[in-house]
Amino acid sequence: MTGRFLQLGRLIAVLAIAVCFCACVEDDVKRGNEALRIGDYDRAVLNFSKALDVQPADRDARYGLALAYYAIAEDKERLKGSTRDLWERAVKEFRILSNVDSSGRIDAAYSTGLFYLARATLAEDSRTNVLPLLDHSILLDTANYFSYNLKALILANQGRVEEAKKIYVYIVTKEPKFASAYLNLGNLYWEEHDVESAWDIWSMGHEALPKDAALARWTRVAEDSLKAMVQSGEL
Amino acid sequence: MSVLDDACGCTLLHEGGEARIYKFNSGGRSFVLKWYAEGVRIDSRSVEVLLRGRFPGAYRIFESGVRDGRAYLVYEFIEGAESDTVAPLPPAVALYSLRKVTRTLSDLARQGVHHGDLNPSNVIFGRDGEPVVIDCGIVGPGAPAFAAPERFQGKPATEKSDLYSLGMLLYCWLAGEPLLSAEKFDAYAAAANSADGLDPTTLLYAKGVGAETLARLEPLWKGLLRSSPEDRVEDFDELDELLEIAFDAECGGEVVWNSTRKAFLASVESKIGTNCCNRGETSDLPVAFAVTKRTGRRRVALLLAAIVLILSVMALFLLLLPAGNSVDETGKRMLEKSRALETEVPEAESPEPFEKMPEAVLESLPVPGTNDGEE
């Protein structure tokens, strides 16, 4: 009987220690999250890393660390500097996180991270094939139109214009407020000297987004071109 | 908490048409579970009174209810012998015991409870030789040999009907057998209706009861064994007086009485434990009453499970609560900021009507979270 109670005591002690560990990890995660929210990303990285040292599979700590790296990279993005390494670091954390959390809650952020990484990679070397990254990004989040848009641009650059056009049409159908898709699709027609179609697309975008200066401008440019063509008898 | 929860050491005492009776232990005490047969009804008023109060000389009910559509009672186990197993009793003992039973019935009657089934099996002599009345409140005439004539007509038990039964009980204790014996229920009813014609004195004389004793008993027969309730003694108090007179004359003084009583106690002692139909072998409680017994090991397991559950809930609380509203929320906010679509793009400073769109495709990408993607 005494032995049984000793075993019971041990078990309770182990459980209590486990709960204490959870509580410690939780404190670090909480602090990391606070830091993340107020923009103290370095401190956020520190706290989340500390939590992961104790519990490498802690989902929140891992997600927090990935978000902290993401925020650091995004901050640098605004300064127009090289961000590839930073995005690689963030994406690596998301990749590890995906082994811990398969709930789908992190997929949108992971998808955006992949988009950024693809774009940062292209910025460093435009010949690098980033399509697998973008396909992975789209697979994770089919509503990530930034990845669709970049993929279409790359395809157009590779001469696969019709595929690119289809993607742009898909984007504006699904997200009529996505200005870049109108601009880029119109641009494809413009480069084909199909001014009429270019005007169609840009004016459609202008109608959907009347405050978008670029769309307004290129709609006017296309109109002027059409007028000039009429006057010159080309139309 | 039910005493049945900790039931152990169950023994089947009796199995009959009316009920199955089990003895079991719980919390260091012995109890009886009487599970009535289908259709047998018990007077809820009687049960209620006996559940609430304590009456000297009457059994104490601890629990009542219905299982599988059949009524049951749980009451204290009286360590002793059913009165018919020790009959015939010495007349003084029979009178003394009947007086005790009468007082108990009188107490119950004041609470509106009438026994309704007085017979030798429902009076138990304890180790101390004192009678204890059990099984109050049955609905129906009860044991036919002891039931008053009006009970055969479907009338409820009354003080008068119990008085008649007491007369029959007294005879049985003295003679060692019931006064009435018949094959069929109707025959019992007919015999009860002719109770005035019964001659217990002659029958007892034939069994060797002395003339003096018979003379002392005569007023009792006249006051009890009457077919018409009106012809019986007025109430239990009147009977008590008659019994007192008879006993005083019969007991033969303190020394004789003590000696008689001692012999009677020895007789009771020898009969204790003979009321078990499976000779004391352990039986199981009916399935309807089966409960999970908490053995020592189970208690430890339950305690352990409870602790684990509490700790798990705490851990889950700690782990899941922030997940719903901290890191995930921060991530959601960051993503929303990243993906905010541009609604206004600053116009290029000097548009050229026929200029070609910028070749650098990357520059035409909206930068999530900024408003300067289009240049």
XYZ file of C-alpha atoms in Angstrom:
610
model
C 0.000 0.000 0.000
C 2.869 2.332 0.962
C 4.559 1.554 -2.344
C 1.405 2.407 -4.202
C 1.151 5.741 -2.446
C 4.797 6.421 -3.205
C 4.123 5.746 -6.879
C 1.091 7.975 -6.728
C 3.160 10.709 -5.078
C 5.802 10.438 -7.778
C 3.224 10.659 -10.492
C 1.663 13.719 -8.932
C 5.109 15.314 -8.589
C 5.876 14.641 -12.262
C 2.541 16.110 -13.291
C 3.082 19.145 -11.080
C 6.531 19.718 -12.611
C 5.045 19.335 -16.086
C 2.420 21.926 -15.262
C 5.129 24.253 -13.879
C 7.110 23.847 -17.110
C 3.992 24.645 -19.095
C 3.456 27.709 -16.949
C 7.076 28.898 -17.486
C 6.828 28.397 -21.234
C 3.521 30.171 -21.153
C 5.093 33.174 -19.427
C 7.806 33.450 -22.099
C 5.229 33.148 -24.864
C 3.110 35.801 -23.218
C 6.066 38.158 -22.934
C 7.088 37.422 -26.525
C 3.623 38.180 -27.745
C 3.532 41.466 -25.853
C 6.839 42.456 -27.409
C 5.591 41.451 -30.847
C 2.471 43.522 -30.479
C 4.339 46.695 -29.559
C 6.929 46.210 -32.312
C 9.851 45.125 -30.094
C 10.677 42.300 -32.457
C 14.160 41.504 -31.131
C 12.782 40.993 -27.632
C 9.967 38.928 -29.101
C 12.532 36.688 -30.806
C 14.395 36.370 -27.502
C 11.352 35.358 -25.497
C 9.930 32.972 -28.040
C 13.355 31.367 -28.444
C 13.614 30.948 -24.678
C 10.273 29.198 -24.618
C 11.379 26.952 -27.467
C 14.560 26.026 -25.624
C 12.340 24.501 -22.928
C 9.715 23.120 -25.259
C 10.790 22.994 -28.910
C 7.369 21.745 -29.981
C 5.451 24.568 -28.342
C 3.141 25.714 -31.075
C 2.550 29.235 -29.827
C 6.225 29.888 -29.189
C 7.105 28.625 -32.663
C 4.373 30.658 -34.313
C 5.436 33.719 -32.329
C 9.056 33.285 -33.434
C 8.003 32.887 -37.068
C 5.861 36.014 -36.811
C 8.698 37.948 -35.164
C 11.073 37.033 -38.005
C 8.291 37.862 -40.453
C 7.833 41.294 -38.872
C 11.573 41.993 -38.924
C 11.761 41.054 -42.602
C 8.692 43.078 -43.472
C 10.143 46.076 -41.673
C 13.324 45.768 -43.733
C 11.182 45.348 -46.853
C 9.932 48.899 -46.452
C 13.501 50.143 -46.467
C 13.971 48.531 -49.898
C 17.021 46.623 -48.674
C 17.862 42.995 -49.311
C 15.484 40.836 -47.363
C 16.029 37.383 -48.781
C 17.929 36.040 -45.774
C 15.352 37.416 -43.406
C 12.494 35.841 -45.320
C 14.351 32.573 -45.532
C 14.666 32.625 -41.755
C 10.956 33.367 -41.311
C 9.898 30.725 -43.827
C 12.131 28.173 -42.111
C 10.278 28.787 -38.840
C 6.942 28.457 -40.617
C 8.118 25.203 -42.151
C 9.005 23.812 -38.698
C 5.759 25.186 -37.333
C 3.789 23.331 -39.986
C 5.107 20.102 -38.431
C 3.664 21.143 -35.078
C 0.441 22.756 -36.193
C -1.503 21.136 -38.984
C -4.738 22.909 -38.083
C -4.478 25.327 -41.017
C -4.474 28.380 -38.747
C -0.951 29.339 -39.760
C -1.319 28.699 -43.489
C -2.189 32.252 -44.537
C 0.855 33.737 -42.784
C 3.106 30.947 -44.082
C 1.752 31.570 -47.609
C 2.498 35.287 -47.407
C 5.972 34.533 -46.088
C 6.612 32.341 -49.129
C 5.380 35.118 -51.436
C 7.764 37.578 -49.847
C 10.619 35.099 -50.076
C 9.892 34.540 -53.769
C 9.857 38.250 -54.414
C 13.011 38.929 -52.381
C 14.742 36.105 -54.267
C 13.750 37.586 -57.611
C 14.927 40.997 -56.471
C 18.392 39.539 -55.909
C 18.445 37.397 -59.021
C 15.578 37.659 -61.492
C 16.629 34.399 -63.163
C 15.965 32.248 -60.129
C 13.014 29.926 -60.517
C 10.653 30.888 -57.707
C 7.560 29.272 -59.197
C 7.731 26.291 -56.759
C 7.692 28.745 -53.859
C 4.674 30.533 -55.326
C 2.857 27.290 -56.055
C 3.445 26.219 -52.461
C 2.174 29.600 -51.317
C -0.994 29.284 -53.406
C -1.496 25.728 -52.191
C -1.398 26.939 -48.618
C -3.760 29.821 -49.235
C -5.789 29.958 -52.433
C -6.893 33.485 -51.544
C -3.336 34.816 -51.620
C -3.684 36.869 -54.849
C -0.259 38.426 -54.354
C 1.275 35.048 -55.114
C -1.026 34.586 -58.143
C -0.092 38.032 -59.368
C 3.656 37.413 -59.060
C 3.319 34.040 -60.706
C 1.478 35.611 -63.642
C 4.187 38.263 -64.003
C 6.863 35.580 -64.073
C 4.945 33.513 -66.608
C 4.465 36.579 -68.821
C 8.189 37.284 -68.600
C 8.832 33.718 -69.676
C 6.585 34.296 -72.717
C 3.688 32.295 -71.338
C 1.381 35.272 -71.871
C -1.878 33.401 -72.254
C -1.361 31.554 -68.954
C -0.552 34.845 -67.297
C -3.698 36.472 -68.719
C -5.831 33.645 -67.371
C -4.379 34.142 -63.914
C -5.012 37.902 -64.002
C -8.595 37.337 -65.111
C -8.977 34.855 -62.254
C -7.648 37.418 -59.782
C -9.928 40.269 -60.861
C -12.892 37.912 -60.873
C -12.179 36.747 -57.341
C -10.878 40.026 -55.983
C -12.128 43.005 -58.033
C -10.199 45.417 -55.808
C -6.787 44.003 -56.706
C -5.420 46.952 -58.709
C -2.141 45.366 -59.823
C -3.918 42.590 -61.673
C -5.785 45.162 -63.846
C -2.591 47.088 -64.427
C -0.528 44.047 -65.319
C -3.214 42.505 -67.533
C -3.723 45.820 -69.343
C 0.023 46.035 -69.696
C 0.113 42.689 -71.481
C -2.457 43.928 -74.035
C -0.611 47.212 -74.336
C 2.605 45.403 -75.167
C 0.711 43.449 -77.809
C -0.445 46.846 -79.182
C -3.997 45.845 -78.404
C -4.826 49.315 -77.086
C -8.554 48.669 -77.131
C -8.289 45.625 -74.834
C -5.788 47.430 -72.624
C -8.259 50.292 -72.276
C -11.043 47.815 -71.507
C -9.087 46.300 -68.615
C -7.691 49.523 -67.175
C -11.049 51.285 -67.401
C -12.670 48.324 -65.717
C -10.095 48.595 -62.936
C -10.605 52.346 -62.771
C -14.316 51.780 -62.347
C -13.712 49.294 -59.550
C -11.052 51.453 -57.934
C -11.752 55.107 -58.894
C -9.203 56.386 -56.380
C -6.345 54.366 -57.818
C -4.095 56.962 -59.496
C -2.170 54.462 -61.658
C -5.320 52.967 -63.096
C -6.747 56.427 -63.680
C -3.571 57.465 -65.424
C -3.269 54.440 -67.687
C -6.955 54.562 -68.536
C -6.392 58.144 -69.728
C -3.263 57.099 -71.637
C -5.181 54.355 -73.417
C -8.079 56.704 -74.189
C -5.705 59.256 -75.636
C -4.035 56.582 -77.712
C -7.387 55.370 -79.005
C -8.369 58.937 -79.921
C -5.065 59.445 -81.693
C -5.556 56.192 -83.552
C -9.043 57.233 -84.631
C -7.765 60.585 -85.782
C -4.948 58.951 -87.708
C -7.379 56.505 -89.264
C -5.754 53.474 -87.651
C -9.099 52.665 -86.102
C -25.899 8.425 -0.423
C -27.608 5.052 -0.502
C -26.518 2.278 1.852
C -26.725 0.099 -1.253
C -23.704 1.913 -2.696
C -21.387 0.152 -0.288
C -23.297 -3.105 -0.133
C -21.213 -6.210 0.432
C -21.587 -9.701 1.897
C -25.020 -10.152 0.389
C -27.069 -13.219 1.345
C -30.430 -14.315 0.021
C -32.657 -14.741 3.082
C -35.934 -15.592 1.509
C -37.470 -16.010 -1.897
C -41.235 -16.113 -2.144
C -44.170 -15.026 -4.217
C -44.424 -11.693 -2.500
C -40.793 -10.675 -2.416
C -37.159 -11.630 -2.446
C -35.318 -10.701 0.713
C -31.597 -10.135 0.880
C -29.313 -9.380 3.744
C -26.265 -7.239 3.095
C -23.650 -5.281 4.973
C -22.908 -1.628 4.497
C -20.803 0.695 6.610
C -20.299 -1.951 9.267
C -24.041 -2.577 9.720
C -26.397 -5.173 8.366
C -29.423 -4.310 6.308
C -32.256 -6.078 4.588
C -33.295 -5.408 1.041
C -36.850 -6.459 0.430
C -37.664 -6.336 -3.247
C -41.339 -6.917 -3.782
C -42.736 -8.926 -6.641
C -44.389 -7.212 -9.536
C -47.847 -5.943 -8.618
C -47.271 -5.982 -4.867
C -47.970 -2.549 -3.468
C -46.868 -1.031 -0.191
C -48.534 1.805 1.623
C -46.435 4.880 0.999
C -47.776 6.589 4.107
C -46.496 3.768 6.344
C -43.134 3.783 4.615
C -42.884 7.538 4.972
C -43.596 7.412 8.718
C -41.097 4.623 9.287
C -38.479 6.419 7.209
C -38.823 9.573 9.254
C -39.310 8.303 12.785
C -38.074 5.705 15.220
C -40.602 3.538 16.988
C -39.525 1.192 19.783
C -40.242 -2.376 18.786
C -40.621 -1.550 15.093
C -38.058 -1.925 12.383
C -36.447 1.131 10.892
C -36.652 1.776 7.167
C -33.621 3.435 5.611
C -34.569 3.599 1.998
C -37.477 2.914 -0.266
C -38.091 3.181 -3.958
C -38.854 1.354 -7.156
C -36.444 -0.618 -9.306
C -37.468 -2.224 -12.555
C -41.068 -1.324 -11.745
C -40.975 -3.177 -8.429
C -41.094 -1.563 -5.011
C -38.283 -2.142 -2.571
C -37.412 -1.308 0.986
C -34.113 -1.251 2.761
C -34.377 -1.647 6.487
C -32.192 -2.605 9.385
C -31.462 -6.273 9.775
C -32.831 -7.580 13.047
C -30.482 -10.141 14.461
C -32.852 -12.745 15.800
C -35.374 -15.407 14.896
C -38.775 -15.230 13.273
C -41.338 -15.756 15.977
C -42.897 -18.870 14.408
C -39.535 -20.625 14.564
C -39.496 -20.430 18.353
C -43.191 -21.237 18.878
C -44.848 -22.634 20.877
C -43.906 -20.038 23.430
C -44.475 -20.298 27.142
C -47.786 -18.501 27.793
C -46.127 -15.849 29.958
C -43.611 -15.073 27.207
C -46.366 -15.007 24.594
C -48.389 -12.556 26.676
C -45.378 -10.411 27.491
C -44.322 -10.311 23.834
C -47.807 -9.605 22.574
C -48.044 -6.706 24.974
C -44.807 -5.287 23.550
C -46.082 -5.673 20.024
C -49.365 -4.018 21.031
C -47.536 -1.001 22.388
C -45.522 -0.672 19.209
C -48.665 -0.913 17.107
C -50.273 1.664 19.343
C -47.397 4.090 18.704
C -47.683 3.522 14.972
C -51.459 3.888 15.047
C -51.048 7.347 16.553
C -49.129 8.237 13.356
C -51.919 6.809 11.247
C -50.027 3.629 10.423
C -51.639 0.225 10.749
C -49.660 -2.899 10.121
C -52.066 -4.873 7.973
C -50.024 -8.078 7.867
C -49.363 -9.207 11.388
C -48.239 -12.811 11.379
C -45.468 -14.753 13.114
C -42.990 -14.157 10.273
C -43.324 -10.418 10.729
C -42.371 -10.451 14.357
C -38.714 -11.134 15.019
C -37.373 -11.995 18.401
C -34.010 -10.362 18.883
C -31.145 -11.789 20.897
C -32.536 -9.927 23.901
C -35.850 -11.716 23.467
C -37.705 -8.526 22.626
C -40.081 -8.658 19.669
C -39.549 -6.368 16.710
C -42.346 -5.788 14.231
C -41.378 -5.666 10.565
C -43.148 -5.301 7.208
C -45.694 -2.635 7.958
C -48.013 -1.225 5.383
C -48.614 -3.932 2.866
C -51.587 -3.272 0.647
C -53.784 -6.382 0.573
C -55.097 -8.751 3.239
C -51.692 -10.102 4.207
C -51.212 -13.659 5.498
C -54.702 -15.242 5.135
C -54.543 -17.252 8.350
C -54.080 -14.066 10.339
C -56.139 -11.558 8.336
C -59.319 -10.034 9.763
C -62.543 -10.834 7.872
C -62.951 -7.262 6.635
C -59.507 -7.378 5.067
C -60.731 -10.147 2.752
C -63.387 -7.691 1.599
C -60.665 -5.353 0.391
C -60.931 -2.933 3.277
C -57.775 -1.169 4.415
C -55.952 -2.129 7.568
C -57.291 -0.534 10.740
C -56.596 -0.766 14.428
C -59.485 -3.239 14.669
C -58.122 -5.455 11.932
C -54.726 -5.429 13.604
C -56.395 -6.401 16.885
C -57.935 -9.468 15.221
C -54.518 -10.398 13.807
C -52.957 -10.027 17.249
C -55.442 -12.587 18.541
C -54.470 -14.996 15.792
C -50.805 -14.299 16.471
C -51.215 -15.047 20.156
C -52.850 -18.367 19.385
C -50.082 -19.305 16.967
C -47.413 -18.458 19.527
C -49.151 -20.600 22.128
C -50.090 -23.497 19.885
C -47.111 -23.465 17.578
C -49.414 -23.403 14.556
C -52.047 -21.066 13.108
C -55.592 -21.332 14.357
C -56.916 -21.377 10.799
C -55.765 -23.719 8.157
C -57.239 -23.945 4.694
C -56.323 -24.884 1.165
C -57.701 -21.842 -0.574
C -57.930 -18.145 -0.056
C -61.748 -18.242 -0.079
C -61.743 -20.885 2.604
C -59.648 -18.630 4.810
C -62.077 -15.784 4.155
C -65.028 -17.983 5.112
C -63.258 -19.203 8.253
C -62.430 -15.642 9.278
C -66.060 -14.680 8.812
C -66.957 -17.436 11.260
C -64.330 -16.421 13.773
C -66.929 -16.116 16.516
C -67.374 -19.859 16.360
C -63.691 -20.649 16.813
C -62.737 -22.384 20.002
C -59.082 -21.716 20.730
C -59.456 -22.754 24.333
C -60.379 -26.331 23.481
C -57.640 -26.541 20.895
C -55.041 -25.259 23.306
C -56.264 -27.571 25.991
C -55.664 -30.428 23.594
C -52.133 -29.168 23.213
C -51.528 -29.339 26.912
C -52.079 -25.765 27.972
C -53.217 -25.677 31.555
C -56.745 -24.843 32.588
C -55.707 -21.836 34.629
C -53.841 -20.381 31.730
C -56.754 -21.056 29.422
C -59.036 -19.216 31.803
C -56.685 -16.226 31.798
C -56.641 -16.233 28.024
C -60.372 -16.455 27.582
C -61.044 -12.682 27.766
C -58.455 -12.163 25.070
C -60.097 -14.547 22.631
C -63.434 -12.926 23.312
C -62.020 -9.488 22.720
C -59.951 -10.298 19.662
C -61.199 -13.220 17.648
C -64.446 -11.682 16.551
C -65.653 -11.519 12.965
C -67.265 -8.136 13.496
C -64.838 -5.298 14.279
C -67.402 -3.769 16.651
C -67.298 -6.859 18.848
C -63.544 -6.635 19.344
C -61.889 -4.676 22.107
C -62.028 -0.938 21.671
C -58.380 -0.273 20.973
C -54.788 -1.229 21.708
C -54.979 0.372 25.123
C -57.844 -1.884 26.144
C -55.967 -4.887 24.851
C -52.914 -3.788 26.773
C -54.921 -3.827 29.961
C -56.239 -7.322 29.253
C -52.735 -8.538 28.493
C -51.367 -6.963 31.635
C -53.935 -8.757 33.749
C -53.294 -12.075 32.058
C -49.516 -11.711 32.248
C -49.479 -10.744 35.890
C -51.456 -13.850 36.679
C -49.415 -16.053 34.366
C -45.815 -14.986 34.994
C -45.696 -16.675 38.413
C -43.552 -14.110 40.142
C -40.129 -12.666 39.382
C -38.086 -15.798 39.908
C -40.295 -17.975 37.749
C -40.497 -15.299 35.095
C -36.743 -14.878 34.988
C -36.302 -18.581 34.633
C -38.940 -18.783 31.903
C -37.384 -15.888 30.084
C -33.898 -17.375 30.285
C -35.110 -20.595 28.717
C -36.847 -18.583 26.026
C -33.690 -16.579 25.246
C -31.763 -19.800 24.844
C -34.425 -21.019 22.452
C -34.173 -17.802 20.407
C -30.395 -17.969 20.398
C -30.510 -21.459 18.936
C -32.750 -20.299 16.105
C -30.772 -17.228 15.059
C -29.428 -17.485 11.548
C -31.857 -20.161 10.410
C -33.749 -17.754 8.223
C -31.362 -17.884 5.295
C -32.595 -19.850 2.311
C -29.125 -20.446 0.874
C -27.575 -21.326 4.236
C -25.550 -18.189 4.479
C -23.820 -18.523 1.139
C -22.895 -15.257 -0.416
C -25.217 -14.097 -3.097
C -25.239 -11.114 -5.426
C -27.647 -8.252 -5.107
C -30.145 -8.171 -7.966
C -28.741 -6.546 -11.105
C -31.124 -3.629 -10.657
C -29.320 -2.789 -7.428
C -25.808 -3.525 -8.582
C -23.464 -0.643 -7.897
C -19.820 -0.130 -8.578
C -18.100 -0.985 -5.388
C -15.233 1.233 -4.495
C -12.530 -1.065 -3.301
C -9.310 0.312 -1.875
C -7.579 -0.054 -5.225
C -10.431 1.580 -7.029
C -10.413 4.445 -4.584
C -6.758 5.021 -5.295
C -7.444 4.796 -9.023
C -10.345 7.213 -8.715
C -8.254 9.615 -6.680
C -5.484 9.373 -9.232
C -7.894 9.900 -12.089
C -9.361 12.937 -10.357
C -5.901 14.448 -9.825
C -4.885 13.757 -13.412
C -8.122 15.291 -14.626
C -7.625 18.437 -12.557
C -4.014 18.804 -13.691
C -5.001 18.168 -17.311
C -7.697 20.803 -17.145
C -5.197 23.233 -15.628
C -2.622 22.463 -18.306
C -5.201 22.738 -21.060
C -6.408 25.999 -19.616
C -2.872 27.360 -19.557
C -2.050 26.089 -23.011
C -5.238 26.767 -24.878
C -6.513 29.993 -23.378
C -3.738 32.185 -24.785
C -3.782 30.333 -28.102
C -7.206 31.678 -28.811
C -6.480 35.297 -28.149
C -2.771 36.095 -28.119
C -0.233 34.852 -30.642
C -2.936 33.886 -33.113
C -4.579 37.253 -32.792
C -1.293 39.042 -33.239
C -0.596 36.928 -36.302
C -4.027 37.689 -37.680
C -3.528 41.416 -37.223
C -0.097 41.292 -38.852
C -1.439 39.371 -41.817
C -4.335 41.747 -42.285
C -1.872 44.606 -42.307
C 0.369 42.791 -44.791
C -2.432 42.012 -47.160
C -4.215 45.342 -47.064
C -4.886 46.121 -50.709
C -3.909 49.482 -52.026
C -6.872 51.668 -52.564
C -4.993 54.706 -53.607
C -1.839 54.725 -55.645
C -0.038 58.028 -56.123
C -0.036 59.155 -59.673
C 3.244 59.287 -61.551
C 4.599 62.761 -61.753
C 4.798 63.212 -65.527
C 2.676 60.792 -67.481
C 3.626 60.226 -71.050
C 0.640 59.503 -73.332
C 2.262 56.757 -75.360
C 4.980 55.617 -73.026
C 5.469 51.940 -72.555
C 4.600 50.448 -69.202
C 7.648 49.998 -66.966
C 9.501 46.847 -67.831
C 10.653 46.037 -64.350
C 7.786 43.815 -63.367
C 8.682 43.664 -59.720
C 8.101 47.340 -59.238
C 4.530 46.993 -60.417
C 3.758 44.638 -57.562
C 1.830 45.956 -54.637
C 3.904 45.557 -51.527
C 1.648 44.137 -48.880
C 1.275 46.539 -46.014
C 2.549 49.603 -47.834
C 0.997 52.178 -50.085
C 3.976 52.753 -52.269
C 4.034 49.540 -54.245
C 3.022 51.081 -57.516
C 5.566 53.498 -58.765
